[in-house]
Each structure stands twice: as C-alpha cells, then as structure tokens.
Coordinates of C-alpha atoms and ligand atoms in Angstrom, one line a residue:
M1 CA -30.8 10.6 196.1
E2 CA -32.8 13.0 198.4
E3 CA -36.2 12.6 200.1
T4 CA -38.9 15.2 200.6
L5 CA -42.4 15.2 202.1
S6 CA -45.4 16.1 200.1
I7 CA -49.0 16.5 201.3
I8 CA -52.0 16.6 199.0
K9 CA -54.2 19.0 200.9
P10 CA -58.0 18.8 201.6
D11 CA -59.1 21.1 198.8
A12 CA -57.4 18.8 196.2
M13 CA -58.5 15.6 197.9
E14 CA -62.1 16.9 197.9
R15 CA -61.9 17.5 194.1
N16 CA -60.4 13.9 193.6
L17 CA -57.1 15.3 192.2
E18 CA -55.1 12.7 194.0
D19 CA -54.2 10.5 191.0
K20 CA -53.7 13.5 188.7
I21 CA -51.2 15.0 191.1
K22 CA -49.4 11.7 191.8
N23 CA -49.1 11.2 188.0
I24 CA -47.3 14.6 187.8
F25 CA -44.7 13.4 190.3
I26 CA -44.3 10.1 188.4
K27 CA -44.0 11.9 185.1
N28 CA -41.3 14.1 186.6
N29 CA -39.3 11.0 187.7
F30 CA -40.1 11.1 191.4
E31 CA -40.4 7.8 193.1
I32 CA -43.3 7.7 195.7
I33 CA -41.6 5.6 198.3
K34 CA -44.2 5.9 201.1
E35 CA -47.7 7.1 201.1
K36 CA -50.7 7.2 203.4
K37 CA -54.1 8.8 203.6
V38 CA -54.8 10.4 207.0
K39 CA -57.3 12.7 208.6
L40 CA -55.4 14.9 211.1
E41 CA -56.7 16.2 214.4
K42 CA -56.2 19.9 214.8
K43 CA -53.5 19.3 217.4
D44 CA -51.6 17.2 214.8
A45 CA -51.8 20.1 212.3
E46 CA -50.6 22.5 215.0
L47 CA -47.5 20.3 215.7
F48 CA -46.8 19.9 212.0
Y49 CA -47.0 23.6 211.2
K50 CA -45.3 24.6 214.5
V51 CA -42.7 26.6 212.5
H52 CA -45.6 29.0 211.6
E53 CA -47.1 29.3 215.1
T54 CA -46.4 33.1 215.4
K55 CA -47.9 33.9 212.0
P56 CA -51.4 35.5 211.8
F57 CA -52.6 32.7 209.5
Y58 CA -51.6 29.9 211.9
N59 CA -55.0 29.1 213.4
D60 CA -56.8 29.1 210.0
L61 CA -54.0 27.0 208.5
C62 CA -54.3 24.4 211.2
N63 CA -58.1 24.3 211.0
Y64 CA -57.9 23.9 207.2
L65 CA -55.3 21.1 207.2
S66 CA -57.4 19.2 209.7
S67 CA -60.7 19.8 207.8
G68 CA -60.6 16.6 205.7
P69 CA -58.4 13.7 204.6
V70 CA -54.9 14.4 203.1
L71 CA -52.5 12.2 201.2
V72 CA -49.0 12.2 202.7
M73 CA -46.1 11.0 200.5
V74 CA -42.4 10.6 200.7
L75 CA -40.9 11.5 197.3
K76 CA -37.4 10.4 196.2
K77 CA -35.3 11.9 193.5
D78 CA -31.9 13.6 193.0
N79 CA -32.3 17.1 194.5
A80 CA -35.9 16.2 195.4
I81 CA -36.6 19.1 197.7
A82 CA -35.8 21.8 195.1
E83 CA -37.3 19.8 192.2
N84 CA -40.5 19.3 194.1
R85 CA -40.8 23.0 194.9
K86 CA -40.2 23.8 191.2
I87 CA -43.1 21.7 190.1
M88 CA -45.4 22.8 193.0
G89 CA -45.0 26.5 192.1
T90 CA -45.1 29.5 194.5
T91 CA -47.2 29.4 197.7
N92 CA -49.8 31.7 196.3
P93 CA -51.3 30.0 193.2
K94 CA -52.1 33.3 191.5
D95 CA -48.3 34.0 191.3
A96 CA -47.3 30.5 190.3
D97 CA -45.8 29.7 186.9
P98 CA -48.1 28.0 184.3
G99 CA -47.9 24.3 184.4
T100 CA -47.1 24.1 188.1
I101 CA -49.4 22.1 190.5
R102 CA -50.5 25.2 192.4
K103 CA -51.2 27.2 189.2
E104 CA -53.2 24.3 187.8
F105 CA -55.2 23.2 190.9
G106 CA -54.7 25.8 193.7
I107 CA -57.7 27.9 194.7
S108 CA -56.1 30.5 197.0
I109 CA -53.0 30.9 199.2
D110 CA -54.8 28.8 201.9
K111 CA -56.3 26.2 199.6
N112 CA -53.1 25.8 197.5
S113 CA -53.6 22.0 197.0
I114 CA -50.2 20.8 198.1
H115 CA -47.4 21.1 200.7
G116 CA -43.8 20.4 200.1
S117 CA -40.8 20.5 202.5
D118 CA -38.8 23.7 202.1
S119 CA -35.3 22.6 203.3
K120 CA -33.3 19.4 204.1
E121 CA -33.8 20.0 207.8
N122 CA -37.6 20.4 207.5
A123 CA -37.9 17.4 205.1
E124 CA -36.3 15.2 207.7
K125 CA -38.5 16.5 210.5
E126 CA -41.6 16.3 208.4
I127 CA -40.9 12.8 207.1
S128 CA -40.4 11.5 210.6
F129 CA -43.5 13.3 211.8
F130 CA -45.6 11.1 209.6
F131 CA -43.5 8.0 209.1
K132 CA -41.9 7.0 212.4
D133 CA -39.8 4.0 211.4
Ligands
LIG1 P1 -47.5 25.4 202.8 O1 -46.4 25.3 201.9 O2 -48.3 24.2 203.2 O3 -46.9 26.1 204.2 C1 -47.7 26.9 205.1 C2 -49.0 27.3 204.5 O4 -49.6 28.4 205.1 C3 -48.8 27.7 203.0 O5 -48.5 26.5 202.3 C4 -50.1 28.4 202.7 O6 -51.1 27.5 202.3 C5 -50.5 28.9 204.1 N1 -50.6 30.4 204.2 C6 -51.7 31.1 204.4 N2 -51.4 32.4 204.4 C7 -50.1 32.5 204.1 C8 -49.2 33.7 203.9 N3 -49.7 34.9 204.1 N4 -47.9 33.4 203.6 C9 -47.5 32.1 203.5 N5 -48.3 31.0 203.7 C10 -49.6 31.2 204.0

C-alpha cells in the first residue's frame, strides 16, 4: 500500500465540492486515512510549493493557495500516487480527460481544484509537511 497527499484547493472549497471530490476517491477505492481543513498563511504556501520557487507562476500560486481554506488528505491505496494522478487529470483542466476531477471541476490551470503528489519522494515530504507525527 502506498500513501499520497491530496489537497482540495480554494476554488473547489468555495464551490462546496469537498464531499463530491471525497466521494470520487472513495468510489475509486482510496482510503482517506487522514484529513484536515486548514487556511494556510502565504509563507506556508511558499514552503509547500518551494519546488516551484523559480517558476514565473510561483507568487500567484502561493497567493492563491493561501487565499481560502483547503482540505488536506492522505490517501492510501496500492500505487496511490499514480492512481491519484490518473483520476485528477492533467494540470491544465482544458487538456484533461473526460471524467477526471480537473476536467469536471477545474476552472483554469491555476484554479485546477486539486493537488496531488507527483512522486514517492514528494509524497513523503508533502505528507510530513501537513501531518507531523
Ligand atoms: P499543482 O499540481 O498543485 O502544482 C503546482 C501548481 O501550479 C499546479 O497544480 C497549477 O495549479 C499551478 N500552475 C500555474 N501555472 C502553471 C504552469 N504554467 N505549469 C504548471 N503548473 C502551473
């Protein structure tokens, strides 16, 4: 069994999509083993997305992630990281496959409703960022 980190982003929280998105995970046999709702400070978002600090979109990304509450979850399943990325869809919702979370709910590449870890190394880092024990 593998674990990955998922974040329901402010655009989806604002539209009350929390339960709809959680149900997609449950339907796809993910176990939500930890979850918490948090409102990040900008400096927390900057640390979380440090891997993107040289990108031109970094500042906007950090402003956005800290603009409202988010739901952070640890998902567990065989091959959870890749399976989660499959059901999330591509980063840009307009390119995502039908039926994926970002295609269904994403508004733009920034407001793409959900984050998911992209590798085993980042999953471990991201999980311990939010869940310290
Ligand atoms: P996420 O998977 O949370 O990881 C970084 C985020 O940066 C990404 O989703 C997008 O929402 C956002 N982003 C904004 N612009 C870009 C871009 N040009 N390429 C990749 N990610 C971008």
